[in-house]
Amino acid sequence: MNEMFLMKLGEVVLKGANKRQFENRLRHNVRRRMEPFGNFDVYILQSTVYIQPMDDQADLDGAWEACHSIFGVVSLCRCRPCEKNVDAIYDAVEAYLGDDLDMAESFKVESKRSDKAFPLTSIALSQEIGGRLAEAHPDCLVDVHHPAYTVYVEVRDLAAYVHGPAEPGAGGLPTGVGGRGMCLLSGGIDSPVAAYMMARRGMEIECVHFFSYPYTSQLAKDKVLELARLVTKYCGRMTVNVVPFTEIQEAIRDNCPEEYFTLIMRRFMMEISQRIGRNDGCGALITGENLGQVASQTMEAMAVTGAVVDMPIFMPLVGMDKEQIVTIARHIGTMDTSILPYEDCCTVFTPKHPKTKPTLGQVEHAERKLDREALIQRAIEGVEKVTVRYADAPLL
């Protein structure tokens, strides 16, 4: 029988009466992720996802790499299925893991017998297979407490499965079980991480980016689309709404006190994002705000910018320090792109002395000369919707 993958479910196993809904979504996500790599059978039994290639043309290595970025999975392993008898299990271990045992200083066998009709207990099966392996690999010592290598045997309903140590999965919840959110995506470090973290909690992600040509360049726009593409490795394809923002920023510059520039700009961003999001079925806004990181991210400033919308605002980074955020950015592969020197609209018309403790009344008074509705409508009419996929060619 061919090599296949086993992926163990994480939080999904705790979902009680809703468990089937979560499993169905996860199975759908896995099947979609496997499509580029060939014909795979995907099914779920006993809180485990089975991914089995249906022919020799399947790209196992490509599929294996993709499995590491599927949310809802706590661990995964490549394994060899075999018949449920001791001789077949030993032969599978020897054929599949024999080379690893030859290179290890010590080993043990750990068995799990889910099929209680199997005649040996888990301990007895480990002892039987371990004894045979010890004879076949005399230079690899048995060490049941601190082995250099562990052979795993799982006797399940359909077959027995042998494998080496499992690898960590992406964790979280299956994409799609947590609704849909609109992420305000800039070219910085924080917002791609925020999108990833909410996708990890089961949200489908759509993005909005504010583009201020000619103050920001095409390279700045490409940088943001590339960040979105990198995040789709985890959340699947997404739409990026590119909003023309130049007119709004120039109107703020010409009609508002300088110390309120950033606050008023962010209020426009929030309201535009909410309107686009509502039209696209989003139930929440997602931002990369982090308390105290910059002048516009004080408690008072965030209250003022959030007051212009009534949609829930998720801020998954709000209590993190920068080192934690950077660590995640490196892990998901967005860091190197985020630090490219192509600045976005947030750096345009930045005030020298921004207001850090504004009140809502002050900001509303500062923006009184603006025709908010007309500016917002023209921006929304000019939105460019760009679909990005991880399989797309990199833009930078």
PDB file of N, CA, C and O in Angstrom, residues 309-357:
ATOM      1  N   VAL A 309     -17.707  53.410  13.159  1.00  0.00           N
ATOM      2  CA  VAL A 309     -18.316  52.176  12.656  1.00  0.00           C
ATOM      3  C   VAL A 309     -19.079  51.485  13.782  1.00  0.00           C
ATOM      4  O   VAL A 309     -18.831  51.735  14.966  1.00  0.00           O
ATOM      5  N   ASP A 310     -20.005  50.618  13.403  1.00  0.00           N
ATOM      6  CA  ASP A 310     -20.695  49.817  14.408  1.00  0.00           C
ATOM      7  C   ASP A 310     -20.437  48.323  14.234  1.00  0.00           C
ATOM      8  O   ASP A 310     -21.006  47.493  14.941  1.00  0.00           O
ATOM      9  N   MET A 311     -19.591  47.968  13.298  1.00  0.00           N
ATOM     10  CA  MET A 311     -19.176  46.581  13.103  1.00  0.00           C
ATOM     11  C   MET A 311     -18.124  46.229  14.152  1.00  0.00           C
ATOM     12  O   MET A 311     -17.293  47.065  14.506  1.00  0.00           O
ATOM     13  N   PRO A 312     -18.105  45.005  14.684  1.00  0.00           N
ATOM     14  CA  PRO A 312     -17.047  44.626  15.629  1.00  0.00           C
ATOM     15  C   PRO A 312     -15.658  44.809  15.023  1.00  0.00           C
ATOM     16  O   PRO A 312     -15.449  44.560  13.831  1.00  0.00           O
ATOM     17  N   ILE A 313     -14.725  45.268  15.842  1.00  0.00           N
ATOM     18  CA  ILE A 313     -13.339  45.466  15.406  1.00  0.00           C
ATOM     19  C   ILE A 313     -12.460  44.489  16.174  1.00  0.00           C
ATOM     20  O   ILE A 313     -12.371  44.558  17.402  1.00  0.00           O
ATOM     21  N   PHE A 314     -11.810  43.592  15.459  1.00  0.00           N
ATOM     22  CA  PHE A 314     -10.905  42.640  16.084  1.00  0.00           C
ATOM     23  C   PHE A 314      -9.474  43.158  15.952  1.00  0.00           C
ATOM     24  O   PHE A 314      -9.029  43.500  14.857  1.00  0.00           O
ATOM     25  N   MET A 315      -8.761  43.187  17.084  1.00  0.00           N
ATOM     26  CA  MET A 315      -7.368  43.644  17.123  1.00  0.00           C
ATOM     27  C   MET A 315      -6.520  42.545  17.769  1.00  0.00           C
ATOM     28  O   MET A 315      -6.167  42.641  18.945  1.00  0.00           O
ATOM     29  N   PRO A 316      -6.160  41.509  17.036  1.00  0.00           N
ATOM     30  CA  PRO A 316      -5.470  40.372  17.653  1.00  0.00           C
ATOM     31  C   PRO A 316      -4.079  40.691  18.189  1.00  0.00           C
ATOM     32  O   PRO A 316      -3.539  39.922  18.984  1.00  0.00           O
ATOM     33  N   LEU A 317      -3.491  41.819  17.786  1.00  0.00           N
ATOM     34  CA  LEU A 317      -2.137  42.159  18.228  1.00  0.00           C
ATOM     35  C   LEU A 317      -2.123  43.183  19.353  1.00  0.00           C
ATOM     36  O   LEU A 317      -1.046  43.604  19.782  1.00  0.00           O
ATOM     37  N   VAL A 318      -3.280  43.583  19.841  1.00  0.00           N
ATOM     38  CA  VAL A 318      -3.355  44.768  20.689  1.00  0.00           C
ATOM     39  C   VAL A 318      -2.489  44.663  21.945  1.00  0.00           C
ATOM     40  O   VAL A 318      -1.942  45.661  22.418  1.00  0.00           O
ATOM     41  N   GLY A 319      -2.308  43.487  22.508  1.00  0.00           N
ATOM     42  CA  GLY A 319      -1.529  43.353  23.732  1.00  0.00           C
ATOM     43  C   GLY A 319      -0.145  42.775  23.543  1.00  0.00           C
ATOM     44  O   GLY A 319       0.540  42.468  24.520  1.00  0.00           O
ATOM     45  N   MET A 320       0.315  42.633  22.300  1.00  0.00           N
ATOM     46  CA  MET A 320       1.631  42.054  22.033  1.00  0.00           C
ATOM     47  C   MET A 320       2.715  43.119  22.029  1.00  0.00           C
ATOM     48  O   MET A 320       2.448  44.301  21.812  1.00  0.00           O
ATOM     49  N   ASP A 321       3.952  42.677  22.239  1.00  0.00           N
ATOM     50  CA  ASP A 321       5.069  43.580  21.982  1.00  0.00           C
ATOM     51  C   ASP A 321       5.614  43.294  20.584  1.00  0.00           C
ATOM     52  O   ASP A 321       5.275  42.303  19.951  1.00  0.00           O
ATOM     53  N   LYS A 322       6.464  44.197  20.113  1.00  0.00           N
ATOM     54  CA  LYS A 322       6.910  44.118  18.717  1.00  0.00           C
ATOM     55  C   LYS A 322       7.687  42.832  18.445  1.00  0.00           C
ATOM     56  O   LYS A 322       7.578  42.247  17.350  1.00  0.00           O
ATOM     57  N   GLU A 323       8.437  42.362  19.409  1.00  0.00           N
ATOM     58  CA  GLU A 323       9.226  41.150  19.203  1.00  0.00           C
ATOM     59  C   GLU A 323       8.318  39.950  18.936  1.00  0.00           C
ATOM     60  O   GLU A 323       8.624  39.109  18.088  1.00  0.00           O
ATOM     61  N   GLN A 324       7.208  39.875  19.650  1.00  0.00           N
ATOM     62  CA  GLN A 324       6.272  38.780  19.425  1.00  0.00           C
ATOM     63  C   GLN A 324       5.672  38.851  18.019  1.00  0.00           C
ATOM     64  O   GLN A 324       5.535  37.825  17.339  1.00  0.00           O
ATOM     65  N   ILE A 325       5.323  40.055  17.594  1.00  0.00           N
ATOM     66  CA  ILE A 325       4.735  40.220  16.268  1.00  0.00           C
ATOM     67  C   ILE A 325       5.742  39.861  15.182  1.00  0.00           C
ATOM     68  O   ILE A 325       5.417  39.166  14.205  1.00  0.00           O
ATOM     69  N   VAL A 326       6.970  40.308  15.339  1.00  0.00           N
ATOM     70  CA  VAL A 326       8.018  40.005  14.361  1.00  0.00           C
ATOM     71  C   VAL A 326       8.266  38.502  14.284  1.00  0.00           C
ATOM     72  O   VAL A 326       8.476  37.940  13.197  1.00  0.00           O
ATOM     73  N   THR A 327       8.234  37.823  15.413  1.00  0.00           N
ATOM     74  CA  THR A 327       8.434  36.367  15.423  1.00  0.00           C
ATOM     75  C   THR A 327       7.383  35.669  14.575  1.00  0.00           C
ATOM     76  O   THR A 327       7.692  34.759  13.787  1.00  0.00           O
ATOM     77  N   ILE A 328       6.127  36.092  14.706  1.00  0.00           N
ATOM     78  CA  ILE A 328       5.059  35.493  13.906  1.00  0.00           C
ATOM     79  C   ILE A 328       5.237  35.849  12.435  1.00  0.00           C
ATOM     80  O   ILE A 328       5.048  35.007  11.545  1.00  0.00           O
ATOM     81  N   ALA A 329       5.613  37.103  12.154  1.00  0.00           N
ATOM     82  CA  ALA A 329       5.821  37.522  10.766  1.00  0.00           C
ATOM     83  C   ALA A 329       6.905  36.682  10.093  1.00  0.00           C
ATOM     84  O   ALA A 329       6.781  36.304   8.924  1.00  0.00           O
ATOM     85  N   ARG A 330       7.957  36.391  10.823  1.00  0.00           N
ATOM     86  CA  ARG A 330       9.012  35.527  10.266  1.00  0.00           C
ATOM     87  C   ARG A 330       8.479  34.117  10.043  1.00  0.00           C
ATOM     88  O   ARG A 330       8.793  33.466   9.029  1.00  0.00           O
ATOM     89  N   HIS A 331       7.688  33.632  10.988  1.00  0.00           N
ATOM     90  CA  HIS A 331       7.145  32.274  10.888  1.00  0.00           C
ATOM     91  C   HIS A 331       6.257  32.110   9.660  1.00  0.00           C
ATOM     92  O   HIS A 331       6.316  31.082   8.972  1.00  0.00           O
ATOM     93  N   ILE A 332       5.443  33.105   9.352  1.00  0.00           N
ATOM     94  CA  ILE A 332       4.513  32.979   8.229  1.00  0.00           C
ATOM     95  C   ILE A 332       5.105  33.491   6.919  1.00  0.00           C
ATOM     96  O   ILE A 332       4.460  33.422   5.868  1.00  0.00           O
ATOM     97  N   GLY A 333       6.318  34.018   6.958  1.00  0.00           N
ATOM     98  CA  GLY A 333       7.018  34.385   5.737  1.00  0.00           C
ATOM     99  C   GLY A 333       6.721  35.753   5.190  1.00  0.00           C
ATOM    100  O   GLY A 333       7.034  36.046   4.026  1.00  0.00           O
ATOM    101  N   THR A 334       6.148  36.656   6.009  1.00  0.00           N
ATOM    102  CA  THR A 334       5.825  37.999   5.513  1.00  0.00           C
ATOM    103  C   THR A 334       6.863  39.053   5.887  1.00  0.00           C
ATOM    104  O   THR A 334       6.848  40.155   5.340  1.00  0.00           O
ATOM    105  N   MET A 335       7.756  38.733   6.813  1.00  0.00           N
ATOM    106  CA  MET A 335       8.644  39.742   7.369  1.00  0.00           C
ATOM    107  C   MET A 335       9.520  40.405   6.308  1.00  0.00           C
ATOM    108  O   MET A 335       9.624  41.635   6.243  1.00  0.00           O
ATOM    109  N   ASP A 336      10.167  39.621   5.475  1.00  0.00           N
ATOM    110  CA  ASP A 336      11.102  40.183   4.496  1.00  0.00           C
ATOM    111  C   ASP A 336      10.393  41.120   3.522  1.00  0.00           C
ATOM    112  O   ASP A 336      10.979  42.117   3.067  1.00  0.00           O
ATOM    113  N   THR A 337       9.155  40.814   3.179  1.00  0.00           N
ATOM    114  CA  THR A 337       8.400  41.696   2.290  1.00  0.00           C
ATOM    115  C   THR A 337       7.945  42.947   3.026  1.00  0.00           C
ATOM    116  O   THR A 337       7.981  44.059   2.480  1.00  0.00           O
ATOM    117  N   SER A 338       7.520  42.798   4.281  1.00  0.00           N
ATOM    118  CA  SER A 338       7.023  43.939   5.048  1.00  0.00           C
ATOM    119  C   SER A 338       8.072  45.030   5.219  1.00  0.00           C
ATOM    120  O   SER A 338       7.736  46.214   5.309  1.00  0.00           O
ATOM    121  N   ILE A 339       9.335  44.663   5.288  1.00  0.00           N
ATOM    122  CA  ILE A 339      10.376  45.659   5.550  1.00  0.00           C
ATOM    123  C   ILE A 339      10.974  46.242   4.267  1.00  0.00           C
ATOM    124  O   ILE A 339      11.907  47.040   4.333  1.00  0.00           O
ATOM    125  N   LEU A 340      10.435  45.861   3.107  1.00  0.00           N
ATOM    126  CA  LEU A 340      10.893  46.499   1.874  1.00  0.00           C
ATOM    127  C   LEU A 340      10.542  47.989   1.922  1.00  0.00           C
ATOM    128  O   LEU A 340       9.483  48.373   2.419  1.00  0.00           O
ATOM    129  N   PRO A 341      11.401  48.862   1.382  1.00  0.00           N
ATOM    130  CA  PRO A 341      11.251  50.323   1.579  1.00  0.00           C
ATOM    131  C   PRO A 341      10.261  50.976   0.627  1.00  0.00           C
ATOM    132  O   PRO A 341      10.567  51.995  -0.001  1.00  0.00           O
ATOM    133  N   TYR A 342       9.061  50.398   0.505  1.00  0.00           N
ATOM    134  CA  TYR A 342       8.023  51.005  -0.326  1.00  0.00           C
ATOM    135  C   TYR A 342       6.898  51.429   0.603  1.00  0.00           C
ATOM    136  O   TYR A 342       6.098  50.612   1.051  1.00  0.00           O
ATOM    137  N   GLU A 343       6.802  52.717   0.905  1.00  0.00           N
ATOM    138  CA  GLU A 343       5.900  53.201   1.948  1.00  0.00           C
ATOM    139  C   GLU A 343       4.476  53.313   1.430  1.00  0.00           C
ATOM    140  O   GLU A 343       4.237  53.608   0.255  1.00  0.00           O
ATOM    141  N   ASP A 344       3.507  53.084   2.344  1.00  0.00           N
ATOM    142  CA  ASP A 344       2.102  53.163   1.960  1.00  0.00           C
ATOM    143  C   ASP A 344       1.511  54.504   2.391  1.00  0.00           C
ATOM    144  O   ASP A 344       2.217  55.398   2.863  1.00  0.00           O
ATOM    145  N   CYS A 345       0.198  54.620   2.256  1.00  0.00           N
ATOM    146  CA  CYS A 345      -0.451  55.915   2.459  1.00  0.00           C
ATOM    147  C   CYS A 345      -0.394  56.402   3.907  1.00  0.00           C
ATOM    148  O   CYS A 345      -0.600  57.595   4.165  1.00  0.00           O
ATOM    149  N   CYS A 346      -0.116  55.495   4.847  1.00  0.00           N
ATOM    150  CA  CYS A 346      -0.058  55.913   6.249  1.00  0.00           C
ATOM    151  C   CYS A 346       1.087  56.884   6.520  1.00  0.00           C
ATOM    152  O   CYS A 346       1.100  57.570   7.549  1.00  0.00           O
ATOM    153  N   THR A 347       2.054  56.929   5.617  1.00  0.00           N
ATOM    154  CA  THR A 347       3.195  57.829   5.802  1.00  0.00           C
ATOM    155  C   THR A 347       3.006  59.171   5.087  1.00  0.00           C
ATOM    156  O   THR A 347       3.875  60.039   5.151  1.00  0.00           O
ATOM    157  N   VAL A 348       1.873  59.322   4.399  1.00  0.00           N
ATOM    158  CA  VAL A 348       1.617  60.552   3.647  1.00  0.00           C
ATOM    159  C   VAL A 348       0.987  61.598   4.576  1.00  0.00           C
ATOM    160  O   VAL A 348       0.037  61.316   5.304  1.00  0.00           O
ATOM    161  N   PHE A 349       1.539  62.815   4.557  1.00  0.00           N
ATOM    162  CA  PHE A 349       1.025  63.942   5.353  1.00  0.00           C
ATOM    163  C   PHE A 349       0.992  63.601   6.852  1.00  0.00           C
ATOM    164  O   PHE A 349       0.025  63.933   7.555  1.00  0.00           O
ATOM    165  N   THR A 350       2.020  62.946   7.321  1.00  0.00           N
ATOM    166  CA  THR A 350       2.077  62.602   8.742  1.00  0.00           C
ATOM    167  C   THR A 350       2.320  63.861   9.573  1.00  0.00           C
ATOM    168  O   THR A 350       3.260  64.620   9.309  1.00  0.00           O
ATOM    169  N   PRO A 351       1.507  64.102  10.589  1.00  0.00           N
ATOM    170  CA  PRO A 351       1.688  65.328  11.398  1.00  0.00           C
ATOM    171  C   PRO A 351       2.947  65.259  12.257  1.00  0.00           C
ATOM    172  O   PRO A 351       3.344  64.176  12.709  1.00  0.00           O
ATOM    173  N   LYS A 352       3.558  66.423  12.467  1.00  0.00           N
ATOM    174  CA  LYS A 352       4.752  66.468  13.319  1.00  0.00           C
ATOM    175  C   LYS A 352       4.403  66.198  14.775  1.00  0.00           C
ATOM    176  O   LYS A 352       5.169  65.563  15.513  1.00  0.00           O
ATOM    177  N   HIS A 353       3.262  66.674  15.206  1.00  0.00           N
ATOM    178  CA  HIS A 353       2.854  66.503  16.603  1.00  0.00           C
ATOM    179  C   HIS A 353       1.410  65.992  16.640  1.00  0.00           C
ATOM    180  O   HIS A 353       0.464  66.770  16.855  1.00  0.00           O
ATOM    181  N   PRO A 354       1.208  64.695  16.418  1.00  0.00           N
ATOM    182  CA  PRO A 354      -0.149  64.157  16.368  1.00  0.00           C
ATOM    183  C   PRO A 354      -0.837  64.190  17.724  1.00  0.00           C
ATOM    184  O   PRO A 354      -0.185  64.097  18.770  1.00  0.00           O
ATOM    185  N   LYS A 355      -2.131  64.329  17.684  1.00  0.00           N
ATOM    186  CA  LYS A 355      -2.939  64.324  18.897  1.00  0.00           C
ATOM    187  C   LYS A 355      -3.007  62.893  19.426  1.00  0.00           C
ATOM    188  O   LYS A 355      -3.435  61.976  18.722  1.00  0.00           O
ATOM    189  N   THR A 356      -2.581  62.688  20.663  1.00  0.00           N
ATOM    190  CA  THR A 356      -2.538  61.331  21.230  1.00  0.00           C
ATOM    191  C   THR A 356      -3.706  61.027  22.155  1.00  0.00           C
ATOM    192  O   THR A 356      -4.010  59.855  22.384  1.00  0.00           O
ATOM    193  N   LYS A 357      -4.359  62.067  22.706  1.00  0.00           N
ATOM    194  CA  LYS A 357      -5.492  61.835  23.607  1.00  0.00           C
ATOM    195  C   LYS A 357      -6.685  62.669  23.165  1.00  0.00           C
ATOM    196  O   LYS A 357      -7.158  63.568  23.882  1.00  0.00           O
TER     197      LYS A 357
END
